[in-house]
Amino acid sequence: MLNTWKVGLVTGAVAVMTAGLAGCSSGGSPSSNSSDTNGTTTTSNTSPSTSSGSGQGAALTIVPAPYGSFQDNFNPFEAATTANGGTSGFIYEPLFYYNIVGPEKYGLLGKDMSWSNGNKTLTVTLSDNVKWTDGQPFTSKDVVFTFDLLKKYPAIDTNGVWSELTDVKASGDNEVVFTFKKADVPFAMYVVQTLIVPEHIWSSVPDPSKYSNDKPVGTGPYVLDSFSAQDYKFKANDNYYLGKPSVPELNFPAYSSNDTADLALAQGGVAWGGAFIPNIDKVFTSKSSHNKYWFPPNNDVMLVPNLKNPILSQPVVRKAMSMAINRDDISQKGEYGYEKVASPTAVLLPNNQDWMDPNLPQADQSFTYDPTGAEKLLQSAGYKKNSSGVYQTPDGKPLSFTLQVVAGWTDWDMDAQLLAQQLGKIGIKVQVQQQQYAGYEAALKDHKFDLAVASSGGGPNPYYIYQTVFGKTGQFNYEQWSDPTTDAALSDFSQTTDTTKQKQDIYKVERIVAEQLPTIPLVYGATWYEYNDSQYTGWPDAQNPYVTPAPWAWPAPEIILMDLKPTS
């Protein structure tokens, strides 16, 4: 099956942030804002909406994915793993949230943020009139307490914020000052997207990493109304500081398989889903004019070579392999046409079009399928076929590799088979090895593989993919790319808030990725998102990509709920 959580499983806790410009959200959502280019004020939150909040709409049923039965766990420090959906966003909120399918940045518990001290000090001004759902006021002390908790219990510091921070202090009730070890502007995303908990409750919790938190008290637009292993419900927070949401109740029923969840979606029993649906036009959109979907890209699916392999370390081999891959075939047969061919630069398009070098050579802008040219390239470099029809290096070593992929991720499994067939046709032998996820992940982390199908993370601009995949210390640099020019560009990017300067750094890496192929991009990984607009309008789509649309992309669903309006 296609796995909704493929990106999360492979990429871990990659957070999202942007250096974006003006937002385009409509209605009463949290405000989206402009970013700085001068290193001081970076963003601002406008006044809380009062236009939403009639509370007159119908209940909405959401199925982020077929999880099976639920555990009574609303621990925000486990929001990315075992806590129930909605813990992040609906109940607990971060200071800011950054769209990854557009340039918007949303102020939630924070309304302004600014850099100073050579971009080593970040000052956040908090939103006004925020209260916890038990009526206690939210203040800067709660923010400082939360970060102190992360420091005391490293197990819940899943984004490693204290690897970059030296201090977090309150400045009055409405301001928090973060001090960084060094200038690292993009890392701030991990900091300001941390979920904040109330000090007056969590100060008495013995160990927050082992706390199920079955009576959650947050600041978000919803409160937990009921829970069972088969269904839980939220109801709207009457006193939400950005205005009461129009959807009065949210229902999360348990489903154990894609088939039953997909059927409920098609029949209108579920209004918002995030599952892969094969033949979606036939089984979903054809059932109702209100059934709609949008699958924007959120990562790169790549063929990853182990660059410590003496043959795969040769650029001519990687270029020949890239030329021999029919990506249209992979997109249509392996990915059902849902996932488009990726850019050679690995930049997510159209999401990050503004970050593309306008002077990028044409050859770096799209792939050319040319198996004949691939063989000529190898031959020109002294490679010859042996008696088995497999190319050998000039010193007689065969171009024969294993290819790791996760068993059961059917689209990737098909992709791997197609890759083996396509490369085999030009004389590069590839043996596909399907593994259980744990074994696959261990092989990549330990760099014990020849080739692998893997995905990048995502982010609001290309830096986040480039740093994690191609940075020398990047979390997902499975291929072991080590290039001083790449690292220097990424370092320069991290030290400035000037978008114009940052783009110049990104342009350098775009050419490196496209021309040296440290990994070989294949297609864009899709965000699965289906919805029924019979009861509410305001859903994000390709024409209005105001926020990441998947119902599992927490806390983004909070932004969407605050934008929805009843149809009547």
PDB file of N, CA and C in Angstrom, residues 184-231:
ATOM      1  N   ASP A 184      21.762  31.272  13.042  1.00  0.00           N
ATOM      2  CA  ASP A 184      21.185  30.148  12.287  1.00  0.00           C
ATOM      3  C   ASP A 184      19.708  30.460  12.070  1.00  0.00           C
ATOM      4  N   VAL A 185      19.467  31.366  11.153  1.00  0.00           N
ATOM      5  CA  VAL A 185      18.113  31.872  10.931  1.00  0.00           C
ATOM      6  C   VAL A 185      17.117  30.763  10.573  1.00  0.00           C
ATOM      7  N   PRO A 186      17.431  29.865   9.629  1.00  0.00           N
ATOM      8  CA  PRO A 186      16.427  28.847   9.292  1.00  0.00           C
ATOM      9  C   PRO A 186      16.119  27.885  10.432  1.00  0.00           C
ATOM     10  N   PHE A 187      17.053  27.700  11.342  1.00  0.00           N
ATOM     11  CA  PHE A 187      16.783  26.782  12.451  1.00  0.00           C
ATOM     12  C   PHE A 187      15.690  27.309  13.370  1.00  0.00           C
ATOM     13  N   ALA A 188      15.436  28.602  13.302  1.00  0.00           N
ATOM     14  CA  ALA A 188      14.381  29.170  14.150  1.00  0.00           C
ATOM     15  C   ALA A 188      13.043  28.482  13.931  1.00  0.00           C
ATOM     16  N   MET A 189      12.867  27.887  12.774  1.00  0.00           N
ATOM     17  CA  MET A 189      11.585  27.215  12.533  1.00  0.00           C
ATOM     18  C   MET A 189      11.335  26.104  13.547  1.00  0.00           C
ATOM     19  N   TYR A 190      12.388  25.403  13.917  1.00  0.00           N
ATOM     20  CA  TYR A 190      12.209  24.326  14.889  1.00  0.00           C
ATOM     21  C   TYR A 190      11.846  24.895  16.258  1.00  0.00           C
ATOM     22  N   VAL A 191      12.314  26.096  16.507  1.00  0.00           N
ATOM     23  CA  VAL A 191      12.062  26.731  17.798  1.00  0.00           C
ATOM     24  C   VAL A 191      10.637  27.251  17.879  1.00  0.00           C
ATOM     25  N   VAL A 192      10.236  28.053  16.906  1.00  0.00           N
ATOM     26  CA  VAL A 192       8.939  28.733  17.020  1.00  0.00           C
ATOM     27  C   VAL A 192       7.762  27.819  16.689  1.00  0.00           C
ATOM     28  N   GLN A 193       8.044  26.635  16.158  1.00  0.00           N
ATOM     29  CA  GLN A 193       6.950  25.689  15.924  1.00  0.00           C
ATOM     30  C   GLN A 193       6.824  24.660  17.057  1.00  0.00           C
ATOM     31  N   THR A 194       7.524  24.884  18.131  1.00  0.00           N
ATOM     32  CA  THR A 194       7.386  24.032  19.314  1.00  0.00           C
ATOM     33  C   THR A 194       6.011  24.256  19.951  1.00  0.00           C
ATOM     34  N   LEU A 195       5.327  23.184  20.292  1.00  0.00           N
ATOM     35  CA  LEU A 195       4.031  23.301  20.963  1.00  0.00           C
ATOM     36  C   LEU A 195       4.242  23.737  22.414  1.00  0.00           C
ATOM     37  N   ILE A 196       3.419  24.679  22.856  1.00  0.00           N
ATOM     38  CA  ILE A 196       3.572  25.266  24.182  1.00  0.00           C
ATOM     39  C   ILE A 196       2.557  24.657  25.152  1.00  0.00           C
ATOM     40  N   VAL A 197       3.013  24.328  26.362  1.00  0.00           N
ATOM     41  CA  VAL A 197       2.130  23.732  27.378  1.00  0.00           C
ATOM     42  C   VAL A 197       1.997  24.678  28.569  1.00  0.00           C
ATOM     43  N   PRO A 198       0.904  24.537  29.346  1.00  0.00           N
ATOM     44  CA  PRO A 198       0.699  25.419  30.507  1.00  0.00           C
ATOM     45  C   PRO A 198       1.561  25.002  31.699  1.00  0.00           C
ATOM     46  N   GLU A 199       2.288  25.963  32.254  1.00  0.00           N
ATOM     47  CA  GLU A 199       3.154  25.678  33.399  1.00  0.00           C
ATOM     48  C   GLU A 199       2.345  25.214  34.595  1.00  0.00           C
ATOM     49  N   HIS A 200       1.148  25.794  34.793  1.00  0.00           N
ATOM     50  CA  HIS A 200       0.399  25.483  36.008  1.00  0.00           C
ATOM     51  C   HIS A 200      -0.110  24.042  36.024  1.00  0.00           C
ATOM     52  N   ILE A 201      -0.046  23.351  34.904  1.00  0.00           N
ATOM     53  CA  ILE A 201      -0.436  21.933  34.859  1.00  0.00           C
ATOM     54  C   ILE A 201       0.795  21.034  34.723  1.00  0.00           C
ATOM     55  N   TRP A 202       1.647  21.346  33.777  1.00  0.00           N
ATOM     56  CA  TRP A 202       2.757  20.437  33.466  1.00  0.00           C
ATOM     57  C   TRP A 202       3.896  20.515  34.492  1.00  0.00           C
ATOM     58  N   SER A 203       3.899  21.513  35.334  1.00  0.00           N
ATOM     59  CA  SER A 203       4.932  21.576  36.373  1.00  0.00           C
ATOM     60  C   SER A 203       4.779  20.455  37.400  1.00  0.00           C
ATOM     61  N   SER A 204       3.592  19.859  37.453  1.00  0.00           N
ATOM     62  CA  SER A 204       3.377  18.765  38.403  1.00  0.00           C
ATOM     63  C   SER A 204       3.440  17.390  37.731  1.00  0.00           C
ATOM     64  N   VAL A 205       3.756  17.356  36.447  1.00  0.00           N
ATOM     65  CA  VAL A 205       3.874  16.074  35.738  1.00  0.00           C
ATOM     66  C   VAL A 205       5.265  15.497  36.001  1.00  0.00           C
ATOM     67  N   PRO A 206       5.353  14.286  36.562  1.00  0.00           N
ATOM     68  CA  PRO A 206       6.670  13.732  36.933  1.00  0.00           C
ATOM     69  C   PRO A 206       7.631  13.585  35.750  1.00  0.00           C
ATOM     70  N   ASP A 207       7.159  13.034  34.638  1.00  0.00           N
ATOM     71  CA  ASP A 207       8.007  12.826  33.464  1.00  0.00           C
ATOM     72  C   ASP A 207       7.147  13.043  32.223  1.00  0.00           C
ATOM     73  N   PRO A 208       7.304  14.156  31.525  1.00  0.00           N
ATOM     74  CA  PRO A 208       6.426  14.464  30.380  1.00  0.00           C
ATOM     75  C   PRO A 208       6.563  13.481  29.231  1.00  0.00           C
ATOM     76  N   SER A 209       7.642  12.720  29.183  1.00  0.00           N
ATOM     77  CA  SER A 209       7.801  11.747  28.096  1.00  0.00           C
ATOM     78  C   SER A 209       6.984  10.483  28.332  1.00  0.00           C
ATOM     79  N   LYS A 210       6.417  10.342  29.548  1.00  0.00           N
ATOM     80  CA  LYS A 210       5.649   9.135  29.885  1.00  0.00           C
ATOM     81  C   LYS A 210       4.243   9.485  30.352  1.00  0.00           C
ATOM     82  N   TYR A 211       3.736  10.603  29.901  1.00  0.00           N
ATOM     83  CA  TYR A 211       2.452  11.120  30.381  1.00  0.00           C
ATOM     84  C   TYR A 211       1.430  11.083  29.247  1.00  0.00           C
ATOM     85  N   SER A 212       0.312  10.387  29.471  1.00  0.00           N
ATOM     86  CA  SER A 212      -0.673  10.240  28.386  1.00  0.00           C
ATOM     87  C   SER A 212      -1.551  11.470  28.225  1.00  0.00           C
ATOM     88  N   ASN A 213      -1.703  12.261  29.282  1.00  0.00           N
ATOM     89  CA  ASN A 213      -2.409  13.539  29.179  1.00  0.00           C
ATOM     90  C   ASN A 213      -3.827  13.362  28.639  1.00  0.00           C
ATOM     91  N   ASP A 214      -4.646  12.597  29.340  1.00  0.00           N
ATOM     92  CA  ASP A 214      -5.991  12.303  28.848  1.00  0.00           C
ATOM     93  C   ASP A 214      -6.990  13.435  29.103  1.00  0.00           C
ATOM     94  N   LYS A 215      -6.584  14.465  29.804  1.00  0.00           N
ATOM     95  CA  LYS A 215      -7.444  15.640  29.999  1.00  0.00           C
ATOM     96  C   LYS A 215      -6.688  16.884  29.542  1.00  0.00           C
ATOM     97  N   PRO A 216      -6.506  17.029  28.243  1.00  0.00           N
ATOM     98  CA  PRO A 216      -5.647  18.097  27.721  1.00  0.00           C
ATOM     99  C   PRO A 216      -6.245  19.489  27.925  1.00  0.00           C
ATOM    100  N   VAL A 217      -5.384  20.415  28.291  1.00  0.00           N
ATOM    101  CA  VAL A 217      -5.741  21.834  28.407  1.00  0.00           C
ATOM    102  C   VAL A 217      -4.777  22.615  27.523  1.00  0.00           C
ATOM    103  N   GLY A 218      -5.312  23.198  26.453  1.00  0.00           N
ATOM    104  CA  GLY A 218      -4.465  23.927  25.520  1.00  0.00           C
ATOM    105  C   GLY A 218      -4.952  25.334  25.296  1.00  0.00           C
ATOM    106  N   THR A 219      -4.435  25.956  24.242  1.00  0.00           N
ATOM    107  CA  THR A 219      -4.884  27.296  23.851  1.00  0.00           C
ATOM    108  C   THR A 219      -5.640  27.279  22.543  1.00  0.00           C
ATOM    109  N   GLY A 220      -5.740  26.116  21.883  1.00  0.00           N
ATOM    110  CA  GLY A 220      -6.226  26.021  20.513  1.00  0.00           C
ATOM    111  C   GLY A 220      -7.716  26.224  20.342  1.00  0.00           C
ATOM    112  N   PRO A 221      -8.188  26.147  19.106  1.00  0.00           N
ATOM    113  CA  PRO A 221      -9.590  26.435  18.787  1.00  0.00           C
ATOM    114  C   PRO A 221     -10.574  25.338  19.182  1.00  0.00           C
ATOM    115  N   TYR A 222     -10.069  24.205  19.702  1.00  0.00           N
ATOM    116  CA  TYR A 222     -10.970  23.107  20.091  1.00  0.00           C
ATOM    117  C   TYR A 222     -10.562  22.533  21.441  1.00  0.00           C
ATOM    118  N   VAL A 223     -11.530  21.893  22.082  1.00  0.00           N
ATOM    119  CA  VAL A 223     -11.279  21.160  23.325  1.00  0.00           C
ATOM    120  C   VAL A 223     -11.775  19.731  23.145  1.00  0.00           C
ATOM    121  N   LEU A 224     -11.158  18.819  23.855  1.00  0.00           N
ATOM    122  CA  LEU A 224     -11.583  17.417  23.784  1.00  0.00           C
ATOM    123  C   LEU A 224     -12.949  17.270  24.439  1.00  0.00           C
ATOM    124  N   ASP A 225     -13.896  16.696  23.695  1.00  0.00           N
ATOM    125  CA  ASP A 225     -15.260  16.533  24.208  1.00  0.00           C
ATOM    126  C   ASP A 225     -15.515  15.121  24.699  1.00  0.00           C
ATOM    127  N   SER A 226     -15.034  14.117  23.974  1.00  0.00           N
ATOM    128  CA  SER A 226     -15.229  12.724  24.391  1.00  0.00           C
ATOM    129  C   SER A 226     -14.152  11.864  23.748  1.00  0.00           C
ATOM    130  N   PHE A 227     -13.920  10.721  24.357  1.00  0.00           N
ATOM    131  CA  PHE A 227     -12.919   9.802  23.809  1.00  0.00           C
ATOM    132  C   PHE A 227     -13.337   8.359  24.028  1.00  0.00           C
ATOM    133  N   SER A 228     -13.165   7.532  22.998  1.00  0.00           N
ATOM    134  CA  SER A 228     -13.190   6.083  23.127  1.00  0.00           C
ATOM    135  C   SER A 228     -12.187   5.540  22.131  1.00  0.00           C
ATOM    136  N   ALA A 229     -11.898   4.260  22.251  1.00  0.00           N
ATOM    137  CA  ALA A 229     -10.910   3.674  21.351  1.00  0.00           C
ATOM    138  C   ALA A 229     -11.379   3.686  19.903  1.00  0.00           C
ATOM    139  N   GLN A 230     -12.695   3.841  19.700  1.00  0.00           N
ATOM    140  CA  GLN A 230     -13.235   3.811  18.337  1.00  0.00           C
ATOM    141  C   GLN A 230     -13.633   5.179  17.806  1.00  0.00           C
ATOM    142  N   ASP A 231     -13.599   6.192  18.667  1.00  0.00           N
ATOM    143  CA  ASP A 231     -14.047   7.505  18.203  1.00  0.00           C
ATOM    144  C   ASP A 231     -13.715   8.557  19.270  1.00  0.00           C
TER     145      ASP A 231
END
